[in-house]
Amino acid sequence: MTPIKSSIVLFLAAALLLNFKVANAQSLKTAVEGIDGYAQWATSTEVIMVEGDYNGDGYSDIALVRQSSGWGTVPVAFSKGNGDFAITNQPCDISKFAVAPCHIVVGDYDGDGKTDIALLGKKGSGWGSFVIGFSNGDGTFRTSNKQADVFYQNYLSAASVTIVAGDYNGDGKDDFAFFSQQSSWGKAPLALSNGDGTFSRLVK
């Protein structure tokens, strides 16, 4: 190889190496900014961190739901299983409902293997529905806002009520169980998920 050709080859190699470093530096910068942004969101006022497997890959992820105005999104940190996270921050109607006094209860309410986010109104919220954000697995959610039985509205209005999600009838979909520390309660009412945002009453 002549000295001129050798110089050209070295110049091209150096240029490729420089472009590679710049591209990777930019990717690293974007990743770091995503993590930093998520950390900042997580420390915002009245933000609730809710764990779940929002894309069904077997790893636990973390979603942020803010219970005060100012947000129109639900940020999600998807775990890669090695300590790294992929960050999304997509528009979601859940953020609009979450500003009212409500319980945030996560579970797989349609049985598709992905965690969903449910909002159930607390006492004084004036709600007459169950709001469910069904996860699409990519950081977006399909929001359902179906009328709730008046029966459940009465239980939700109790000051000491606790809602626990679980598959109480073994059909692969998570349901709601209602518990209270009030001595007047002698039962644990269940709301059995139909998979579409509606629930069937079961009281024993």
XYZ file of C-alpha atoms in Angstrom:
204
model
C 0.000 0.000 0.000
C 1.351 3.400 -0.986
C 1.851 6.107 1.660
C -1.074 8.098 0.170
C -3.494 5.148 0.265
C -2.329 4.275 3.765
C -3.052 7.830 4.926
C -6.537 7.729 3.373
C -7.333 4.421 5.096
C -6.150 5.760 8.447
C -8.179 8.941 7.961
C -11.367 6.979 7.158
C -10.800 4.656 10.119
C -10.364 7.636 12.452
C -13.535 9.245 11.077
C -15.544 6.044 11.585
C -14.199 5.700 15.124
C -15.108 9.323 15.893
C -18.668 8.855 14.520
C -19.025 5.660 16.563
C -17.961 7.438 19.758
C -20.271 10.385 19.080
C -23.260 8.101 18.359
C -22.670 6.024 21.462
C -22.090 9.087 23.596
C -25.417 10.476 22.366
C -27.185 7.172 23.151
C -25.647 7.128 26.615
C -26.655 10.761 27.168
C -30.251 9.983 26.149
C -30.385 6.980 28.476
C -28.990 8.938 31.392
C -31.399 11.820 30.771
C -34.289 9.332 30.745
C -33.264 7.911 34.126
C -32.677 11.378 35.564
C -36.079 12.526 34.337
C -37.780 9.536 35.907
C -36.024 10.139 39.220
C -37.210 13.749 39.133
C -40.802 12.696 38.359
C -40.733 10.176 41.215
C -39.968 12.925 43.738
C -42.813 15.165 42.541
C -45.629 16.091 44.909
C -48.206 13.358 45.617
C -46.672 10.807 43.266
C -47.407 7.155 44.037
C -44.984 4.462 42.836
C -46.821 1.275 41.866
C -44.932 -1.934 41.108
C -46.125 -4.434 38.531
C -45.180 -6.321 35.378
C -46.614 -3.885 32.855
C -45.316 -5.643 29.738
C -45.628 -9.256 30.861
C -41.961 -10.157 30.458
C -41.585 -11.550 33.978
C -39.694 -8.545 35.361
C -41.157 -6.076 37.843
C -41.560 -2.533 36.529
C -42.473 0.727 38.254
C -45.238 3.115 37.204
C -45.776 6.605 38.608
C -49.271 7.930 39.273
C -49.659 11.491 40.464
C -52.619 12.278 42.707
C -52.578 16.012 42.052
C -53.049 18.096 38.915
C -50.329 18.900 36.423
C -49.680 15.544 34.764
C -51.315 14.013 31.720
C -49.072 10.956 31.578
C -48.113 7.831 33.503
C -44.316 7.314 33.394
C -43.222 3.680 33.465
C -39.741 2.267 34.112
C -39.564 -1.137 32.424
C -36.950 -3.395 33.978
C -34.499 -5.087 31.616
C -33.553 -7.597 34.302
C -29.964 -6.408 34.636
C -30.381 -3.218 36.647
C -31.212 -1.111 33.589
C -34.632 0.343 32.826
C -36.385 1.499 29.663
C -38.343 4.682 30.385
C -41.662 5.637 28.790
C -43.872 8.650 29.528
C -47.058 8.350 27.497
C -50.354 10.283 27.746
C -52.913 8.437 29.857
C -56.432 9.225 31.060
C -55.650 7.628 34.425
C -53.767 10.777 35.400
C -56.965 12.810 34.992
C -58.962 10.593 37.351
C -56.159 10.143 39.894
C -56.419 13.743 41.101
C -59.665 12.856 42.929
C -59.488 11.034 46.296
C -59.059 7.411 45.249
C -57.500 4.041 46.017
C -54.820 2.891 43.550
C -54.906 -0.897 43.239
C -52.803 -2.812 40.692
C -53.577 -6.243 39.302
C -54.160 -8.139 36.058
C -57.853 -7.418 35.578
C -58.202 -8.814 32.058
C -55.975 -11.870 32.494
C -53.521 -11.048 29.702
C -50.400 -11.384 31.870
C -49.770 -7.644 32.144
C -50.390 -5.534 35.245
C -53.186 -2.973 35.039
C -53.911 0.045 37.244
C -57.289 0.484 38.932
C -58.639 3.617 40.599
C -61.508 3.298 43.074
C -63.033 6.419 44.575
C -62.613 7.110 48.275
C -65.187 8.604 50.592
C -66.176 12.042 49.366
C -64.897 11.518 45.821
C -68.400 11.360 44.353
C -67.396 8.509 42.046
C -69.890 5.961 40.777
C -67.504 3.921 38.645
C -64.379 1.772 38.618
C -61.589 3.269 36.473
C -59.206 0.684 35.013
C -56.091 1.397 32.963
C -55.462 -1.804 30.998
C -51.780 -2.046 30.079
C -50.900 -2.414 26.395
C -47.367 -3.479 27.328
C -45.626 -0.479 25.770
C -46.214 2.202 28.393
C -49.700 3.078 27.127
C -52.982 2.133 28.801
C -56.556 1.613 27.577
C -58.787 3.372 30.087
C -62.134 1.910 31.087
C -64.612 3.883 33.198
C -67.582 1.594 33.878
C -70.427 2.149 36.305
C -69.944 0.428 39.662
C -72.717 -1.263 41.618
C -74.162 1.077 44.271
C -73.433 -1.762 46.685
C -69.674 -1.212 46.225
C -69.985 2.545 46.426
C -71.353 2.117 49.931
C -68.374 0.010 50.983
C -65.874 2.374 49.378
C -67.333 5.275 51.328
C -66.178 3.663 54.591
C -63.234 5.540 56.083
C -61.300 2.396 57.033
C -61.816 0.305 53.902
C -58.885 -1.557 52.328
C -59.031 -3.049 48.822
C -56.887 -6.096 48.058
C -56.493 -7.357 44.486
C -56.266 -11.086 43.782
C -57.755 -13.852 41.671
C -60.449 -14.977 44.107
C -62.366 -17.262 41.742
C -59.449 -18.789 39.811
C -60.422 -17.557 36.359
C -57.070 -15.905 35.649
C -58.314 -12.358 36.243
C -57.688 -10.346 39.400
C -60.660 -9.208 41.454
C -61.241 -6.823 44.385
C -61.790 -7.820 47.992
C -63.016 -5.195 50.458
C -62.002 -5.251 54.106
C -62.694 -2.887 56.977
C -61.598 -2.533 60.585
C -65.079 -1.430 61.542
C -66.722 -3.873 63.923
C -69.991 -3.651 61.990
C -68.520 -5.537 59.036
C -68.998 -9.281 59.263
C -68.019 -10.127 55.695
C -65.490 -9.449 52.950
C -67.395 -8.444 49.792
C -65.807 -9.365 46.455
C -65.972 -7.648 43.076
C -65.204 -10.328 40.480
C -63.615 -9.020 37.283
C -65.343 -9.763 33.978
C -62.209 -8.696 32.096
C -63.750 -5.659 30.432
C -63.759 -3.147 33.268
C -67.015 -4.414 34.773
C -67.290 -6.467 37.961
C -69.813 -8.935 39.386
C -70.900 -8.780 43.002
C -70.220 -11.646 45.373
C -71.033 -11.421 49.069
C -71.071 -14.325 51.524
